[in-house]
CSV table of C-alpha atoms in Angstrom, one decimal:
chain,number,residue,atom,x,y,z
A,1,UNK,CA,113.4,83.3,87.9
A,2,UNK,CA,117.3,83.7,88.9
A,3,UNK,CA,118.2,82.8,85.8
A,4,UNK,CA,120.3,84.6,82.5
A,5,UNK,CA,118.7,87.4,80.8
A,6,UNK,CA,118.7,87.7,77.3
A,7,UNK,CA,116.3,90.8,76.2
A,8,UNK,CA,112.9,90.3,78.4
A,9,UNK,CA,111.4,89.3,82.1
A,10,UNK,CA,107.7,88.9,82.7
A,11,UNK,CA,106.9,90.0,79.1
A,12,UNK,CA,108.4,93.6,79.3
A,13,UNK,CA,111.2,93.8,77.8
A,14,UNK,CA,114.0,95.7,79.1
A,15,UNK,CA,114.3,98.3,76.2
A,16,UNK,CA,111.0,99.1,77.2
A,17,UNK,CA,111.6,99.7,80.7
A,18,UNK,CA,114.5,102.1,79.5
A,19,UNK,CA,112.0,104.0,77.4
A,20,UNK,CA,110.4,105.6,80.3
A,21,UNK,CA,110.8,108.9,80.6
A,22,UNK,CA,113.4,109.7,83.0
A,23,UNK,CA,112.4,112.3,86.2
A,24,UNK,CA,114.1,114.9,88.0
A,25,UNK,CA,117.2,113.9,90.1
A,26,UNK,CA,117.1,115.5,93.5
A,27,UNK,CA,119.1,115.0,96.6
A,28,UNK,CA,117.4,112.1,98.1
A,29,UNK,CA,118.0,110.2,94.8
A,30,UNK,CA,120.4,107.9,95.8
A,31,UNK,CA,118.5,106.7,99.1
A,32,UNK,CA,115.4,105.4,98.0
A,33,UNK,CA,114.4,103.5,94.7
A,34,UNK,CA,111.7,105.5,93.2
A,35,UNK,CA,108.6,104.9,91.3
A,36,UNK,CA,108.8,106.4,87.5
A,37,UNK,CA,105.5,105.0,86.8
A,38,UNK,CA,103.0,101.8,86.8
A,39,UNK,CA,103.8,98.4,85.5
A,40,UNK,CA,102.7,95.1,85.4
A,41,UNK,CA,103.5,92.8,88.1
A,42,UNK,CA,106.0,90.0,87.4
A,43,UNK,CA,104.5,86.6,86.1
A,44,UNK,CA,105.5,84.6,89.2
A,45,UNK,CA,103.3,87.6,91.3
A,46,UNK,CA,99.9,86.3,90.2
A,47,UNK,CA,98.0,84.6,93.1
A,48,UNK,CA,100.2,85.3,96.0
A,49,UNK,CA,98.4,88.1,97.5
A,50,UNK,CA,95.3,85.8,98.1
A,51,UNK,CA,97.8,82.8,98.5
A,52,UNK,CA,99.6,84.4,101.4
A,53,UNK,CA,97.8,87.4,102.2
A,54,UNK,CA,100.4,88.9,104.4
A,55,UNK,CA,102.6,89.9,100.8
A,56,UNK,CA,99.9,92.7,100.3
A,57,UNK,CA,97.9,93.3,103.2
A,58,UNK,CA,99.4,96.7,104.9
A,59,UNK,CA,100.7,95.8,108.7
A,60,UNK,CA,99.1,97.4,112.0
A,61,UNK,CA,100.9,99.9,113.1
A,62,UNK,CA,104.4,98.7,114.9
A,63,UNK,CA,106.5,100.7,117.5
A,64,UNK,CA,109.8,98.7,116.8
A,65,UNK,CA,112.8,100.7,117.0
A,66,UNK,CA,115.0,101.1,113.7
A,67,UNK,CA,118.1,99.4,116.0
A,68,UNK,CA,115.8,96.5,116.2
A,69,UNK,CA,114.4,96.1,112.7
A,70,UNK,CA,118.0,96.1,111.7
A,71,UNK,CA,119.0,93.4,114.1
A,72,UNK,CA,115.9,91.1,113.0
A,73,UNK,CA,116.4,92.1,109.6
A,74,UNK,CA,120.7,90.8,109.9
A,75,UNK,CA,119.8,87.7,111.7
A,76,UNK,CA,117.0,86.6,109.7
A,77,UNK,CA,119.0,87.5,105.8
A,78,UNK,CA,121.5,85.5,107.3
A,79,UNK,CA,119.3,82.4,108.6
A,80,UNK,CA,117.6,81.9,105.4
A,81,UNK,CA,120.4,82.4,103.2
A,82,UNK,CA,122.3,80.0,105.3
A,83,UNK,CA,119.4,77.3,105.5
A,84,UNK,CA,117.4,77.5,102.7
A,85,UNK,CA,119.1,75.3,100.0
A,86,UNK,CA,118.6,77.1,96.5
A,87,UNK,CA,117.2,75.4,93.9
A,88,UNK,CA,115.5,76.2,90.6
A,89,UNK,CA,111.7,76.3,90.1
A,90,UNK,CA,112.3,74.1,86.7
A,91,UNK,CA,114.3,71.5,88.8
A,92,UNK,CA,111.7,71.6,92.1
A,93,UNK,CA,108.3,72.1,90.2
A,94,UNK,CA,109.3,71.4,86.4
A,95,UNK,CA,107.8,74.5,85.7
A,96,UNK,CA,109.2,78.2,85.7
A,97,UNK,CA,108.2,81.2,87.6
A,98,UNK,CA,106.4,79.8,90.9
A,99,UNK,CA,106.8,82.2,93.9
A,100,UNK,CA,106.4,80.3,96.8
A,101,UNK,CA,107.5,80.0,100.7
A,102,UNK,CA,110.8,77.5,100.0
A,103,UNK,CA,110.0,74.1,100.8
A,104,UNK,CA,112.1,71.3,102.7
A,105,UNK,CA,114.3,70.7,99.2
A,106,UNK,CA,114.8,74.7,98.9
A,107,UNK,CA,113.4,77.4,96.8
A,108,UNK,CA,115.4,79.6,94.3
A,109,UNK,CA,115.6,84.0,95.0
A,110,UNK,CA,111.9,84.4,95.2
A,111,UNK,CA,111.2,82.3,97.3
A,112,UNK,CA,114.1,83.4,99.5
A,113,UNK,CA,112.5,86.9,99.7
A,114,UNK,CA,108.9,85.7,100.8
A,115,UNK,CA,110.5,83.9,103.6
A,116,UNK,CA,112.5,86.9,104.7
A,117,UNK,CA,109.2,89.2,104.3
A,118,UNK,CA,107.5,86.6,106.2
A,119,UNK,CA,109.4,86.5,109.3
A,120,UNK,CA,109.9,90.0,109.8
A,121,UNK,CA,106.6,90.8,109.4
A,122,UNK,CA,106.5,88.3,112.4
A,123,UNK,CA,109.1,90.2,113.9
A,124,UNK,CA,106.5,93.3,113.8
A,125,UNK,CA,108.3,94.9,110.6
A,126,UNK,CA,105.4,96.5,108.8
A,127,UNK,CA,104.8,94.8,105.0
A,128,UNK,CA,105.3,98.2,103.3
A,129,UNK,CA,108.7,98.4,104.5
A,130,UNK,CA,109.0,95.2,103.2
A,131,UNK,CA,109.0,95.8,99.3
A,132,UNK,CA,109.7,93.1,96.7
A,133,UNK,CA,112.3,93.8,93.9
A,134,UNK,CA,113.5,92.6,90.4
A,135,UNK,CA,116.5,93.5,89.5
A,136,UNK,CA,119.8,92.2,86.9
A,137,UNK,CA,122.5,91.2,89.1
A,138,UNK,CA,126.0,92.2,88.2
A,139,UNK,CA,125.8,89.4,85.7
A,140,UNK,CA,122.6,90.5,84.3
A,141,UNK,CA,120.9,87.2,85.7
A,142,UNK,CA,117.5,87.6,87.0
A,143,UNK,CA,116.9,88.0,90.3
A,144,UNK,CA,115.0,88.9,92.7
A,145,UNK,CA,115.2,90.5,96.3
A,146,UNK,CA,113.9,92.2,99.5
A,147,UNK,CA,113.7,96.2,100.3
A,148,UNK,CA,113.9,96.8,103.6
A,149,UNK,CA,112.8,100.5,103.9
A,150,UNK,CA,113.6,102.8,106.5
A,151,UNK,CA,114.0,106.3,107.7
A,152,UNK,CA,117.4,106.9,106.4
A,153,UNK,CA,116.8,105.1,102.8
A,154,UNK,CA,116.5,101.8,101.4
A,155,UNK,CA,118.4,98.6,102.1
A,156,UNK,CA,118.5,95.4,100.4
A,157,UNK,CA,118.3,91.9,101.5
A,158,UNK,CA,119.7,89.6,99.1
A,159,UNK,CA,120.1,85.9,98.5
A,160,UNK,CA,123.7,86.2,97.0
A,161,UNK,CA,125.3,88.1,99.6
A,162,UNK,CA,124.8,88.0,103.7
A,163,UNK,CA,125.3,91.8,103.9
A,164,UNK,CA,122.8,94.2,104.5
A,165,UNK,CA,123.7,97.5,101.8
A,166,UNK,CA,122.0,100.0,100.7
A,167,UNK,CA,120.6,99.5,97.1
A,168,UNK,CA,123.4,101.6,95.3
A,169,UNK,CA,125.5,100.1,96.6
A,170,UNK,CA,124.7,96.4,95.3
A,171,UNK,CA,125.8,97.1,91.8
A,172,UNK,CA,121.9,95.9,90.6
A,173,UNK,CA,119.4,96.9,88.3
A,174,UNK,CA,116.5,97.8,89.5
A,175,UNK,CA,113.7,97.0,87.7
A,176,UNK,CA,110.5,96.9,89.5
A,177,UNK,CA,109.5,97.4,92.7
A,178,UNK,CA,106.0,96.7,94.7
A,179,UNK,CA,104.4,99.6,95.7
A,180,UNK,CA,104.4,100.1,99.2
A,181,UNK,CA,100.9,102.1,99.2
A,182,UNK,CA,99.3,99.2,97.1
A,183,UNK,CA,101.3,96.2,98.0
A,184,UNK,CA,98.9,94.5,95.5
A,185,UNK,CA,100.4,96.7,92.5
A,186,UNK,CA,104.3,97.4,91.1
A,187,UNK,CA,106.3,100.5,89.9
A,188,UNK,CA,109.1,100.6,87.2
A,189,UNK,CA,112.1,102.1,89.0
A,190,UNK,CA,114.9,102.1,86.9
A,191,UNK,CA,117.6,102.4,88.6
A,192,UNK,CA,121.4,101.1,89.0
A,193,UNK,CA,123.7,98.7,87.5
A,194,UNK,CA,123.7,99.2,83.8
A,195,UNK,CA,120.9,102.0,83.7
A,196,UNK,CA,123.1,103.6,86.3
A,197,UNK,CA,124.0,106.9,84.8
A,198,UNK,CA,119.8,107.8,84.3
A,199,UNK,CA,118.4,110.3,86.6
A,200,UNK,CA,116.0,109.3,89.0
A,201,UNK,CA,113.4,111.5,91.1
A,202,UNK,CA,113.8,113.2,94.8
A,203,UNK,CA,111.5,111.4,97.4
């Protein structure tokens, strides 16, 4: 993906995402990106559960500390950003939309973000704090990056930027968002960037 927008992504176009119906606003709103209601996963999804079964299957329970998932979750954004050369599927594969673990030429935003999820899960993050996103980046490109959820609301671990921050605070749009009680399944969120000024719901 990664790539300039002009109306759609994965078949659903974004006036249609904007036509959901908007929910209550409450005072956790701006912590945690919320589900509005379920939507197809995107194209580049299909297969990678059974592919790499850890992107679905839900983690045992883990007793690491929130100090130390932050830690893993700092070193490792910056590691793979720093190593992983980015490339386009179209130029790697010579086709579009392949998620995939990067290879030794690269990988392009999704493939950043299955790394990441892989080696925390490693690290004994569980894999529904570990929530894959599409968003619009500032420049309404495509893209594509990592939730890291925790107690005090949800972070974002992106391929354009080595720091950790919340999602508001990225100036994305966030489209859709795996659900982290069926990592197998997706919610439209809505939320940010140029959709900004819509409500969104209380957790």
């Amino acid at each position: 993906m990664c790539r300039v927008w002009v109306l759609c992504l994965t078949g659903v176009t974004l006036a249609a995402l904007l036509s959901a119906s908007p929910v209550q606003a409450g005072s956790n709103s701006a912590k945690f990106l919320l589900p509005q209601r379920t939507i197809s996963a995107p194209a580049g999804f299909a297969g990678l559960c059974a592919k790499y079964r850890w992107v679905c299957a839900p983690s045992a329970r883990s007793n690491i500390s929130e100090d130390a998932t932050l830690r893993a979750a700092k070193a490792i954004n910056n590691r793979v950003n720093r190593q992983v050369r980015q490339i386009e599927d179209q130029v790697q594969y010579g086709r579009e939309e392949l998620w995939t673990l990067p290879t030794a030429r690269g990988g392009d935003c999704e493939d950043l973000v299955l790394l990441k999820k892989k080696l925390l899960i490693e690290h004994g993050i569980p894999s529904e704090n570990l929530l894959i996103a599409t968003v619009l980046d500032r420049k309404l490109n495509s893209h594509a990056v990592l939730i890291l959820r925790t107690a005090g609301g949800d972070l974002v671990l992106d391929s354009l930027t080595n720091k950790i921050m919340p999602w508001k605070r990225t100036g994305h749009t966030f489209l859709k968002l795996q659900n982290p009680d069926a990592l197998n399944q997706w919610h439209a969120v809505l939320a940010g960037g140029v959709i900004k000024d819509r409500p969104t719901a209380s957790r």
